[in-house]
């Protein structure tokens, strides 16, 4: 079959993100199908999909839906209308079967099937599209194929795939030059899954709780492939890179052994690291450690079910700085248990974390399949019938959003490295300008004074 996979994500903040998921989906199909990827970022305009559809004449069109919204309560952006426009255009130009997938889709399958009028969707891992195509080709029933959803059928996430998940065909990606020219950042995965229980987080639902590790040597080969393709930096997209300490260290050693030379970044839980952990990471090329810290109040960390306490954050921070890394912390204020005292404890605690950037989110988006969802329903903040496609945010009963923001803005005043939200348009403009001048990487280190 001829399969056209469309990357619909055109958000360029904090920077354009290479559509890694589609490389994996395409890899799973290539042996039996003629697969093409069309990336709207690289095309520059979704109208340019039309000539591609006309000339390729696909049997199946797959739309990858990564982001539903930007999860920033103060500067909200929804991407759903843009996806509707693309789906209409596909329907107007081809009779092809329309299939949806991607992390955003996995969070809202019922809603997105409805809104986009798609034929099928794949929840969870998109490699399963191969099974759907096989059933379509053989005209056997699709109902019951794990992961395949229809407008009326079940939306159960199937058991996670076992792997292996290496990426094979990066060099053939026609959209690669766009990412090399806009920041030079590519990405890779070293494992799938998240074993943590953070009450607000979607990752265990999207990727499964069970960790499935990629062989460190295979991850290193992937990194070398990115390097050879011209990447100047890569991001490891694992939910939490150090969720399996030994594996993350084995990956770092494999990078060193294989001769990976370009810098990289990853997301870490600020747990107390073993001796020499960040020093090894730095030798392997890690330059940017992004910590999912959320709060420095132990009572709040406990309510959020985080796997660490405030003392661990200080240990992780110190170890990362001493290894010469750029450090940032992401904070999530205003969830269950937050009050004036806990905000005070967090803000004054942060003053004790030198030479880093803080990104603050002052409201927790409520997602289905999370404990926060159940709390919000029990507390009457939403009802079981509330659609969450339109973002809804949890509000602590003990302190208002405005109260948190006022306190935060007062404390952050004049400090460039205290960023509220993702930084909005002004941050996007600064980053775009730095990329034009040849800088690469996430660039938030430029805010550290
Ligand atoms: C790593 C990551 C980042 C990194 C990306 C770095 C990089 N260079 O790649 C950073 C930190 C920059 C980032 C930023 C943002 N992110 Co983010 N990110 C992730 C994360 C943890 C992993 C994404 C990933 O690459 N996975 C690995 C690849 C291989 O998997 P995948 O893309 O999902 O593809 C698989 C399946 O989805 C499926 N699939 C994909 N496409 C298709 C298509 C078809 C047709 C089919 C059948 C299947 C299919 O098959 C693939 C292989 O199995 C996810 C959460 C998660 N665990 O999934 C959030 C996530 C995608 N991010 C999210 C958001 C909101 C953002 C931001 C908007 C946040 C912000 N306010 O700045 C920005 C947007 C950036 C941008 N320009 O798009 C949300 C999206 C949901 C939503 N509410 O919209 C997620 C789901 C997290 C969450 N809150 O739930 N992110």
Short mmCIF file of C-alpha atoms and ligand atoms in Angstrom, two decimals:
data_model
loop_
_atom_site.label_atom_id
_atom_site.label_comp_id
_atom_site.label_asym_id
_atom_site.label_seq_id
_atom_site.Cartn_x
_atom_site.Cartn_y
_atom_site.Cartn_z
CA UNK A 1 0.00 0.00 0.00
CA UNK A 2 1.02 3.63 -0.42
CA UNK A 3 1.10 5.30 2.99
CA UNK A 4 1.52 9.04 3.52
CA UNK A 5 2.42 9.98 7.11
CA UNK A 6 1.88 13.64 8.00
CA UNK A 7 3.66 15.42 10.84
CA UNK A 8 1.15 18.13 11.75
CA UNK A 9 3.16 19.81 14.52
CA UNK A 10 4.12 23.37 13.60
CA UNK A 11 4.84 24.68 17.08
CA UNK A 12 8.33 26.14 17.12
CA UNK A 13 8.60 26.94 20.84
CA UNK A 14 10.79 26.22 22.67
CA UNK A 15 12.22 25.04 19.33
CA UNK A 16 11.05 22.93 16.35
CA UNK A 17 10.88 19.28 17.44
CA UNK A 18 11.93 16.63 14.90
CA UNK A 19 8.99 14.17 14.40
CA UNK A 20 10.82 11.14 15.85
CA UNK A 21 7.63 9.09 16.29
CA UNK A 22 7.03 9.03 12.53
CA UNK A 23 10.50 7.58 11.87
CA UNK A 24 9.54 4.67 14.13
CA UNK A 25 6.14 4.21 12.48
CA UNK A 26 7.68 4.40 9.00
CA UNK A 27 10.36 1.86 9.97
CA UNK A 28 7.67 -0.60 11.02
CA UNK A 29 5.93 -0.31 7.61
CA UNK A 30 8.73 -0.02 5.07
CA UNK A 31 9.26 -3.73 4.44
CA UNK A 32 5.71 -4.15 3.08
CA UNK A 33 4.59 -0.68 2.03
CA UNK A 34 5.63 2.41 0.08
CA UNK A 35 5.88 5.03 2.86
CA UNK A 36 6.40 8.80 2.64
CA UNK A 37 6.56 11.39 5.40
CA UNK A 38 5.29 14.94 4.82
CA UNK A 39 6.23 17.38 7.55
CA UNK A 40 4.30 20.65 7.62
CA UNK A 41 7.21 22.42 9.33
CA UNK A 42 9.45 21.57 6.41
CA UNK A 43 6.74 22.31 3.81
CA UNK A 44 6.13 25.70 5.41
CA UNK A 45 2.41 25.67 4.54
CA UNK A 46 -0.22 22.93 4.92
CA UNK A 47 -1.64 23.82 1.46
CA UNK A 48 1.51 22.25 0.02
CA UNK A 49 0.19 18.86 1.13
CA UNK A 50 -2.22 18.92 -1.82
CA UNK A 51 0.36 18.44 -4.61
CA UNK A 52 1.97 15.65 -2.53
CA UNK A 53 -1.37 13.89 -2.13
CA UNK A 54 -2.15 14.37 -5.85
CA UNK A 55 1.15 12.96 -7.08
CA UNK A 56 1.64 10.16 -4.49
CA UNK A 57 -2.04 9.06 -4.50
CA UNK A 58 -1.86 7.35 -1.09
CA UNK A 59 -4.13 4.46 -0.04
CA UNK A 60 -3.72 5.46 3.60
CA UNK A 61 -2.99 8.83 5.19
CA UNK A 62 -1.71 8.84 8.77
CA UNK A 63 -1.86 12.09 10.75
CA UNK A 64 0.49 12.37 13.71
CA UNK A 65 -1.07 14.45 16.50
CA UNK A 66 1.66 15.26 19.01
CA UNK A 67 0.39 18.40 20.75
CA UNK A 68 -3.23 19.17 21.51
CA UNK A 69 -2.42 22.45 23.25
CA UNK A 70 0.59 24.19 24.77
CA UNK A 71 -0.50 23.49 28.40
CA UNK A 72 0.27 27.09 29.35
CA UNK A 73 -2.72 28.50 31.19
CA UNK A 74 -1.59 32.13 30.83
CA UNK A 75 -0.90 31.96 27.11
CA UNK A 76 -3.21 29.19 25.88
CA UNK A 77 -2.92 27.82 22.36
CA UNK A 78 -5.01 24.97 20.96
CA UNK A 79 -3.91 23.15 17.80
CA UNK A 80 -7.16 21.32 17.14
CA UNK A 81 -8.54 23.79 14.55
CA UNK A 82 -5.32 23.44 12.54
CA UNK A 83 -5.70 19.64 12.58
CA UNK A 84 -9.30 20.00 11.36
CA UNK A 85 -8.10 22.11 8.45
CA UNK A 86 -5.56 19.45 7.48
CA UNK A 87 -8.07 16.60 7.83
CA UNK A 88 -10.56 18.50 5.60
CA UNK A 89 -7.92 19.07 3.00
CA UNK A 90 -6.97 15.36 3.03
CA UNK A 91 -10.62 14.32 2.67
CA UNK A 92 -11.15 16.80 -0.18
CA UNK A 93 -8.24 15.48 -2.19
CA UNK A 94 -8.19 11.74 -1.66
CA UNK A 95 -10.37 8.74 -0.90
CA UNK A 96 -7.53 7.31 1.22
CA UNK A 97 -8.27 5.80 4.63
CA UNK A 98 -7.50 8.38 7.32
CA UNK A 99 -5.70 7.07 10.42
CA UNK A 100 -4.75 9.12 13.49
CA UNK A 101 -1.97 8.52 16.01
CA UNK A 102 0.56 10.23 18.27
CA UNK A 103 0.82 11.14 21.95
CA UNK A 104 -1.86 13.86 21.76
CA UNK A 105 -4.19 11.43 20.05
CA UNK A 106 -3.53 8.74 22.68
CA UNK A 107 -4.72 11.19 25.36
CA UNK A 108 -7.95 12.07 23.55
CA UNK A 109 -8.80 9.28 21.07
CA UNK A 110 -12.59 9.52 21.24
CA UNK A 111 -12.61 13.29 20.90
CA UNK A 112 -10.08 13.46 18.06
CA UNK A 113 -11.76 10.66 16.06
CA UNK A 114 -14.97 12.64 16.28
CA UNK A 115 -13.56 16.10 15.61
CA UNK A 116 -11.46 14.98 12.63
CA UNK A 117 -13.90 12.39 11.27
CA UNK A 118 -11.13 9.81 10.91
CA UNK A 119 -11.61 6.16 9.88
CA UNK A 120 -9.20 4.64 12.39
CA UNK A 121 -6.78 5.59 15.12
CA UNK A 122 -3.91 3.83 16.82
CA UNK A 123 -3.59 4.49 20.56
CA UNK A 124 -0.13 4.08 22.04
CA UNK A 125 2.66 2.77 19.88
CA UNK A 126 2.20 3.50 16.18
CA UNK A 127 4.22 0.52 15.02
CA UNK A 128 0.86 -1.25 15.35
CA UNK A 129 -0.32 0.51 12.20
CA UNK A 130 1.37 -2.43 10.41
CA UNK A 131 -1.30 -4.79 11.83
CA UNK A 132 -4.12 -2.51 10.70
CA UNK A 133 -2.71 -2.26 7.16
CA UNK A 134 -2.36 -6.04 7.02
CA UNK A 135 -6.00 -6.52 8.01
CA UNK A 136 -7.08 -3.89 5.46
CA UNK A 137 -5.05 -5.58 2.70
CA UNK A 138 -6.36 -9.04 3.59
CA UNK A 139 -9.90 -7.72 4.16
CA UNK A 140 -10.02 -9.34 7.61
CA UNK A 141 -11.82 -7.69 10.55
CA UNK A 142 -9.96 -4.85 12.28
CA UNK A 143 -12.05 -5.00 15.45
CA UNK A 144 -9.94 -6.48 18.19
CA UNK A 145 -6.52 -5.59 16.72
CA UNK A 146 -4.61 -4.25 19.75
CA UNK A 147 -4.37 -0.47 19.71
CA UNK A 148 -6.72 0.07 16.76
CA UNK A 149 -9.67 2.31 17.54
CA UNK A 150 -12.71 3.34 15.57
CA UNK A 151 -15.22 6.11 16.21
CA UNK A 152 -17.53 3.87 18.16
CA UNK A 153 -15.27 1.05 19.39
CA UNK A 154 -13.07 0.62 22.47
CA UNK A 155 -10.15 2.93 23.21
CA UNK A 156 -8.17 0.56 25.39
CA UNK A 157 -4.42 1.02 25.40
CA UNK A 158 -2.91 -2.36 24.50
CA UNK A 159 0.01 -3.95 26.37
CA UNK A 160 3.28 -2.26 25.40
CA UNK A 161 5.35 -3.67 22.54
CA UNK A 162 8.50 -5.54 23.47
CA UNK A 163 10.77 -3.86 20.91
CA UNK A 164 13.50 -3.55 19.67
CA UNK A 165 12.83 0.13 18.86
CA UNK A 166 15.96 1.31 17.03
CA UNK A 167 15.55 3.82 14.21
CA UNK A 168 16.86 2.80 10.81
CA UNK A 169 16.06 5.29 8.07
CA UNK A 170 16.78 8.76 9.38
CA UNK A 171 19.03 9.73 6.45
CA UNK A 172 16.13 9.35 4.00
CA UNK A 173 13.93 11.88 5.78
CA UNK A 174 13.16 14.71 3.35
CA UNK A 175 12.39 17.02 6.27
CA UNK A 176 15.77 16.52 7.95
CA UNK A 177 17.33 19.71 6.45
CA UNK A 178 14.59 21.86 8.03
CA UNK A 179 15.62 20.78 11.55
CA UNK A 180 19.32 21.03 10.76
CA UNK A 181 18.75 24.60 9.58
CA UNK A 182 16.45 25.59 12.48
CA UNK A 183 18.52 24.94 15.57
CA UNK A 184 20.32 21.78 14.42
CA UNK A 185 18.61 19.67 17.07
CA UNK A 186 17.50 16.07 16.53
CA UNK A 187 16.34 13.46 19.03
CA UNK A 188 16.40 9.81 20.04
CA UNK A 189 14.91 7.39 22.55
CA UNK A 190 16.83 5.05 24.86
CA UNK A 191 13.80 3.42 26.46
CA UNK A 192 10.02 3.50 26.55
CA UNK A 193 7.77 3.65 29.60
CA UNK A 194 7.61 5.48 32.92
CA UNK A 195 7.41 3.58 36.22
CA UNK A 196 6.59 6.63 38.40
CA UNK A 197 3.17 7.55 39.81
CA UNK A 198 3.15 11.37 39.66
CA UNK A 199 -0.50 12.26 40.10
CA UNK A 200 -0.84 14.71 37.21
CA UNK A 201 1.31 12.98 34.61
CA UNK A 202 0.25 11.33 31.35
CA UNK A 203 3.50 9.57 30.52
CA UNK A 204 2.64 6.16 32.06
CA UNK A 205 -0.61 6.19 30.08
CA UNK A 206 1.05 7.17 26.79
CA UNK A 207 4.13 4.97 27.04
CA UNK A 208 3.07 2.35 29.60
CA UNK A 209 4.46 1.90 33.11
CA UNK A 210 6.76 -0.95 32.18
CA UNK A 211 10.24 0.17 31.15
CA UNK A 212 11.43 -1.30 27.87
CA UNK A 213 15.12 -0.61 27.45
CA UNK A 214 16.90 -0.09 24.15
CA UNK A 215 20.33 -1.75 24.01
CA UNK A 216 22.86 0.95 24.98
CA UNK A 217 24.96 0.12 21.89
CA UNK A 218 21.89 0.56 19.65
CA UNK A 219 21.15 3.95 21.27
CA UNK A 220 24.79 4.94 20.65
CA UNK A 221 24.47 3.90 16.98
CA UNK A 222 21.36 6.07 16.74
CA UNK A 223 23.33 9.00 18.23
CA UNK A 224 26.15 8.44 15.72
CA UNK A 225 23.55 8.40 12.94
CA UNK A 226 22.27 11.81 14.10
CA UNK A 227 25.83 13.09 14.24
CA UNK A 228 26.58 11.85 10.72
CA UNK A 229 23.35 13.45 9.48
CA UNK A 230 24.67 16.83 10.62
CA UNK A 231 22.93 17.28 13.97
CA UNK A 232 24.68 19.70 16.31
CA UNK A 233 22.79 18.56 19.38
CA UNK A 234 20.25 15.91 20.34
CA UNK A 235 17.62 15.50 23.00
CA UNK A 236 16.86 12.16 24.62
CA UNK A 237 13.08 11.98 24.61
CA UNK A 238 12.69 9.35 27.40
CA UNK A 239 10.02 10.33 29.92
CA UNK A 240 12.73 10.41 32.62
CA UNK A 241 16.27 9.52 31.49
CA UNK A 242 17.43 8.39 34.96
CA UNK A 243 14.30 6.33 35.76
CA UNK A 244 16.63 3.34 35.32
CA UNK A 245 19.95 4.57 36.70
CA UNK A 246 22.06 1.61 35.59
CA UNK A 247 20.70 1.71 32.04
CA UNK A 248 21.24 5.47 31.73
CA UNK A 249 24.86 4.96 32.85
CA UNK A 250 25.32 2.11 30.37
CA UNK A 251 23.97 4.38 27.61
CA UNK A 252 26.46 7.10 28.61
CA UNK A 253 29.29 4.58 28.53
CA UNK A 254 28.15 3.33 25.12
CA UNK A 255 28.16 6.94 23.81
CA UNK A 256 31.76 7.35 24.98
CA UNK A 257 32.80 3.98 23.55
CA UNK A 258 31.16 4.70 20.18
CA UNK A 259 32.75 8.15 19.93
CA UNK A 260 29.59 10.29 20.08
CA UNK A 261 30.91 13.86 19.90
CA UNK A 262 27.85 16.13 19.79
CA UNK A 263 26.28 17.56 22.96
CA UNK A 264 22.87 16.41 24.21
CA UNK A 265 20.22 17.09 26.80
CA UNK A 266 17.65 15.04 28.71
CA UNK A 267 14.97 15.16 31.35
CA UNK A 268 15.96 13.92 34.83
CA UNK A 269 14.19 13.27 38.12
CA UNK A 270 16.15 15.16 40.82
CA UNK A 271 16.81 12.07 42.90
CA UNK A 272 20.07 11.89 44.87
CA UNK A 273 22.47 10.59 42.20
CA UNK A 274 25.05 7.86 42.77
CA UNK A 275 28.65 9.04 43.15
CA UNK A 276 30.09 10.21 39.81
CA UNK A 277 26.74 9.96 37.97
CA UNK A 278 26.64 13.43 36.37
CA UNK A 279 30.39 13.40 35.85
CA UNK A 280 29.92 10.29 33.65
CA UNK A 281 26.98 11.95 31.87
CA UNK A 282 29.09 15.05 31.16
CA UNK A 283 31.91 12.91 29.74
CA UNK A 284 29.35 11.27 27.46
CA UNK A 285 28.31 14.67 26.09
CA UNK A 286 25.40 15.73 28.32
CA UNK A 287 25.40 19.54 28.51
CA UNK A 288 21.83 20.35 29.65
CA UNK A 289 20.13 18.64 32.61
CA UNK A 290 16.42 19.50 32.86
CA UNK A 291 15.01 18.53 36.24
CA UNK A 292 11.30 17.84 36.82
CA UNK A 293 11.45 19.31 40.33
CA UNK A 294 7.87 20.67 40.67
CA UNK A 295 8.17 21.94 44.29
CA UNK A 296 10.62 22.29 47.17
CA UNK A 297 7.99 21.63 49.82
CA UNK A 298 8.10 18.01 50.94
CA UNK A 299 4.40 17.92 51.80
CA UNK A 300 3.52 19.00 48.25
CA UNK A 301 6.04 16.60 46.69
CA UNK A 302 4.36 13.84 48.66
CA UNK A 303 0.89 14.88 47.48
CA UNK A 304 2.20 14.89 43.91
CA UNK A 305 3.66 11.35 44.57
CA UNK A 306 7.11 12.41 43.43
CA UNK A 307 9.92 9.86 43.93
CA UNK A 308 12.21 12.34 45.78
CA UNK A 309 12.24 14.99 48.52
CA UNK A 310 13.65 18.53 48.62
CA UNK A 311 17.02 17.42 50.06
CA UNK A 312 17.51 15.15 47.02
CA UNK A 313 16.93 18.11 44.71
CA UNK A 314 19.80 20.01 46.33
CA UNK A 315 22.09 16.96 46.00
CA UNK A 316 21.21 16.40 42.34
CA UNK A 317 21.60 20.13 41.58
CA UNK A 318 25.04 20.34 43.23
CA UNK A 319 26.29 17.17 41.51
CA UNK A 320 25.10 18.40 38.09
CA UNK A 321 26.68 21.86 38.54
CA UNK A 322 29.96 20.39 39.77
CA UNK A 323 30.07 18.28 36.61
CA UNK A 324 29.92 21.46 34.54
CA UNK A 325 26.35 20.99 33.27
CA UNK A 326 23.79 23.68 32.48
CA UNK A 327 20.92 23.07 34.91
CA UNK A 328 17.23 23.97 34.77
CA UNK A 329 14.32 23.07 37.03
CA UNK A 330 10.66 22.84 36.04
CA UNK A 331 8.22 23.86 38.80
CA UNK A 332 4.51 23.05 38.96
CA UNK A 333 2.81 25.30 41.46
CA UNK A 334 -0.81 25.23 42.59
CA UNK A 335 -1.64 21.54 42.75
CA UNK A 336 -3.25 19.59 45.60
CA UNK A 337 -1.89 20.65 48.98
CA UNK A 338 -0.40 23.93 47.74
CA UNK A 339 -0.92 26.90 50.09
CA UNK A 340 0.79 30.17 51.01
CA UNK A 341 3.34 28.44 53.23
CA UNK A 342 4.29 25.80 50.67
CA UNK A 343 4.70 28.48 47.97
CA UNK A 344 6.92 30.45 50.35
CA UNK A 345 8.95 27.33 51.15
CA UNK A 346 9.46 26.59 47.44
CA UNK A 347 10.36 30.13 46.40
CA UNK A 348 12.82 30.72 49.25
CA UNK A 349 14.21 27.21 48.73
CA UNK A 350 14.90 28.00 45.07
CA UNK A 351 17.08 30.93 46.16
CA UNK A 352 19.42 28.22 47.48
CA UNK A 353 19.86 26.65 44.01
CA UNK A 354 22.52 28.75 42.26
CA UNK A 355 23.40 29.13 38.54
CA UNK A 356 20.35 27.65 36.85
CA UNK A 357 17.05 28.51 35.14
CA UNK A 358 13.60 27.95 36.66
CA UNK A 359 10.55 27.41 34.45
CA UNK A 360 7.31 27.88 36.39
CA UNK A 361 3.91 26.52 35.47
CA UNK A 362 1.29 27.87 37.84
CA UNK A 363 -1.52 25.44 37.08
CA UNK A 364 -1.75 21.71 36.46
CA UNK A 365 -3.61 20.67 33.32
CA UNK A 366 -6.06 17.90 34.16
CA UNK A 367 -5.65 14.85 31.94
CA UNK A 368 -7.78 11.71 31.74
CA UNK A 369 -6.31 8.52 33.28
CA UNK A 370 -4.47 10.39 36.07
CA UNK A 371 -5.01 10.54 39.84
CA UNK A 372 -5.39 14.31 39.53
CA UNK A 373 -8.38 13.69 37.27
CA UNK A 374 -10.03 11.58 39.99
CA UNK A 375 -9.28 14.25 42.61
CA UNK A 376 -10.70 17.00 40.41
CA UNK A 377 -13.91 14.99 39.87
CA UNK A 378 -14.24 14.17 43.59
CA UNK A 379 -13.70 17.82 44.51
CA UNK A 380 -16.25 18.94 41.91
CA UNK A 381 -13.70 20.95 39.88
CA UNK A 382 -14.81 19.02 36.79
CA UNK A 383 -17.48 16.40 36.22
CA UNK A 384 -17.04 12.99 34.65
CA UNK A 385 -18.66 14.35 31.47
CA UNK A 386 -16.36 17.40 31.13
CA UNK A 387 -14.38 17.28 27.87
CA UNK A 388 -10.73 17.92 28.59
CA UNK A 389 -9.77 18.52 24.98
CA UNK A 390 -10.35 22.15 25.89
CA UNK A 391 -7.75 22.44 28.70
CA UNK A 392 -9.01 22.54 32.28
CA UNK A 393 -6.64 23.29 35.14
CA UNK A 394 -6.68 22.06 38.72
CA UNK A 395 -6.92 24.76 41.38
CA UNK A 396 -5.69 24.27 44.92
CA UNK A 397 -8.44 24.99 47.41
CA UNK A 398 -6.03 26.77 49.73
CA UNK A 399 -4.52 29.43 47.45
CA UNK A 400 -5.79 31.15 44.30
CA UNK A 401 -4.00 31.22 40.96
CA UNK A 402 -3.76 35.00 41.22
CA UNK A 403 -2.29 34.66 44.71
CA UNK A 404 0.40 32.29 43.43
CA UNK A 405 1.22 34.47 40.45
CA UNK A 406 1.44 37.65 42.49
CA UNK A 407 3.78 36.00 44.99
CA UNK A 408 5.87 34.44 42.21
CA UNK A 409 6.16 37.60 40.13
CA UNK A 410 7.21 39.60 43.19
CA UNK A 411 9.90 37.05 44.05
CA UNK A 412 11.06 36.68 40.42
CA UNK A 413 11.18 40.42 39.71
CA UNK A 414 14.21 41.44 37.67
CA UNK A 415 15.54 37.89 37.43
CA UNK A 416 15.88 36.71 33.84
CA UNK A 417 16.37 33.09 34.89
CA UNK A 418 12.94 32.87 36.58
CA UNK A 419 10.70 32.17 33.59
CA UNK A 420 6.95 31.99 34.09
CA UNK A 421 5.39 29.48 31.66
CA UNK A 422 7.27 28.44 28.53
CA UNK A 423 8.41 32.04 28.06
CA UNK A 424 5.76 32.96 25.44
CA UNK A 425 6.41 34.85 22.23
CA UNK A 426 9.27 36.99 23.56
CA UNK A 427 11.26 33.88 24.49
CA UNK A 428 10.43 32.35 21.07
CA UNK A 429 11.77 35.45 19.31
CA UNK A 430 15.01 35.45 21.33
CA UNK A 431 15.57 31.75 20.63
CA UNK A 432 14.83 32.13 16.89
CA UNK A 433 17.33 35.01 16.68
CA UNK A 434 20.03 33.00 18.46
CA UNK A 435 19.47 30.06 16.06
CA UNK A 436 19.81 32.45 13.10
CA UNK A 437 23.17 33.53 14.50
CA UNK A 438 24.31 29.92 14.48
CA UNK A 439 23.69 28.98 18.12
CA UNK A 440 22.40 25.49 18.82
CA UNK A 441 20.82 23.52 21.68
CA UNK A 442 17.92 24.56 23.93
CA UNK A 443 19.69 27.88 24.70
CA UNK A 444 18.06 28.49 28.09
CA UNK A 445 21.55 28.71 29.58
CA UNK A 446 21.74 32.22 28.09
CA UNK A 447 19.31 33.31 30.82
CA UNK A 448 21.71 32.32 33.63
CA UNK A 449 23.49 35.34 35.11
C1 LIG B 1 10.42 14.66 24.97
C2 LIG B 1 9.19 15.56 25.02
C3 LIG B 1 9.40 16.93 24.82
C4 LIG B 1 10.76 17.54 24.50
C5 LIG B 1 11.05 17.31 23.00
C6 LIG B 1 12.53 17.34 22.70
C7 LIG B 1 12.88 16.84 21.34
N1 LIG B 1 13.82 17.50 20.71
O1 LIG B 1 12.35 15.87 20.85
C8 LIG B 1 10.52 19.04 24.86
C9 LIG B 1 10.92 19.26 26.31
C10 LIG B 1 11.23 20.08 24.01
C11 LIG B 1 9.00 19.13 24.74
C12 LIG B 1 8.33 20.29 24.51
C13 LIG B 1 6.95 20.38 24.44
N2 LIG B 1 6.05 19.44 24.78
CO1 LIG B 1 6.54 17.60 25.07
N3 LIG B 1 6.84 15.76 25.35
C14 LIG B 1 7.90 15.02 25.27
C15 LIG B 1 7.56 13.55 25.62
C16 LIG B 1 8.08 13.26 27.02
C17 LIG B 1 8.09 12.49 24.64
C18 LIG B 1 7.79 12.75 23.16
C19 LIG B 1 8.59 11.80 22.28
O2 LIG B 1 9.42 12.22 21.48
N4 LIG B 1 8.38 10.49 22.42
C20 LIG B 1 9.11 9.47 21.66
C21 LIG B 1 8.45 9.19 20.27
C22 LIG B 1 9.13 8.01 19.59
O3 LIG B 1 7.11 8.84 20.50
P1 LIG B 1 5.85 9.57 19.84
O4 LIG B 1 6.23 10.82 19.16
O5 LIG B 1 4.77 9.65 20.84
O6 LIG B 1 5.42 8.53 18.68
C23 LIG B 1 4.92 7.26 18.97
C24 LIG B 1 3.38 7.20 19.11
O7 LIG B 1 2.82 8.39 19.62
C25 LIG B 1 2.88 6.87 17.76
N5 LIG B 1 2.67 7.87 16.72
C26 LIG B 1 3.24 9.07 16.52
N6 LIG B 1 2.79 9.64 15.40
C27 LIG B 1 1.93 8.78 14.82
C28 LIG B 1 1.18 8.87 13.63
C29 LIG B 1 0.36 7.80 13.28
C30 LIG B 1 -0.42 7.88 12.02
C31 LIG B 1 0.27 6.66 14.11
C32 LIG B 1 -0.61 5.54 13.75
C33 LIG B 1 1.00 6.59 15.31
C34 LIG B 1 1.84 7.65 15.65
O8 LIG B 1 3.90 5.97 17.29
C35 LIG B 1 5.19 6.45 17.71
C36 LIG B 1 6.11 5.27 17.93
O9 LIG B 1 5.57 4.35 18.86
C37 LIG B 1 5.97 13.58 25.56
C38 LIG B 1 5.26 12.69 26.59
C39 LIG B 1 5.37 11.24 26.22
N7 LIG B 1 5.90 10.46 27.12
O10 LIG B 1 5.00 10.84 25.13
C40 LIG B 1 5.66 15.06 25.82
C41 LIG B 1 4.43 15.68 25.15
C42 LIG B 1 4.33 15.22 23.71
N8 LIG B 1 4.71 17.13 25.18
C43 LIG B 1 3.65 17.86 25.34
C44 LIG B 1 3.66 19.28 25.30
C45 LIG B 1 2.35 19.97 25.64
C46 LIG B 1 4.81 20.00 24.96
C47 LIG B 1 4.94 21.52 24.84
C48 LIG B 1 3.79 22.23 24.14
C49 LIG B 1 5.17 22.09 26.24
C50 LIG B 1 5.39 23.59 26.32
N9 LIG B 1 4.41 24.31 26.86
O11 LIG B 1 6.40 24.09 25.89
C51 LIG B 1 6.26 21.64 24.02
C52 LIG B 1 6.02 21.60 22.51
C53 LIG B 1 7.30 21.54 21.70
C54 LIG B 1 7.07 21.49 20.22
N10 LIG B 1 7.76 22.35 19.47
O12 LIG B 1 6.27 20.71 19.74
C55 LIG B 1 2.40 17.00 25.60
C56 LIG B 1 1.37 16.98 24.46
C57 LIG B 1 -0.05 16.81 24.99
C58 LIG B 1 -0.79 18.12 24.93
N11 LIG B 1 -1.36 18.59 26.02
O13 LIG B 1 -0.87 18.71 23.91
C59 LIG B 1 3.04 15.60 25.93
C60 LIG B 1 2.23 14.39 25.50
C61 LIG B 1 3.27 15.57 27.46
C62 LIG B 1 2.00 15.78 28.25
N12 LIG B 1 1.85 16.90 28.91
O14 LIG B 1 1.14 14.94 28.29
N13 LIG B 1 8.43 17.90 24.85
#
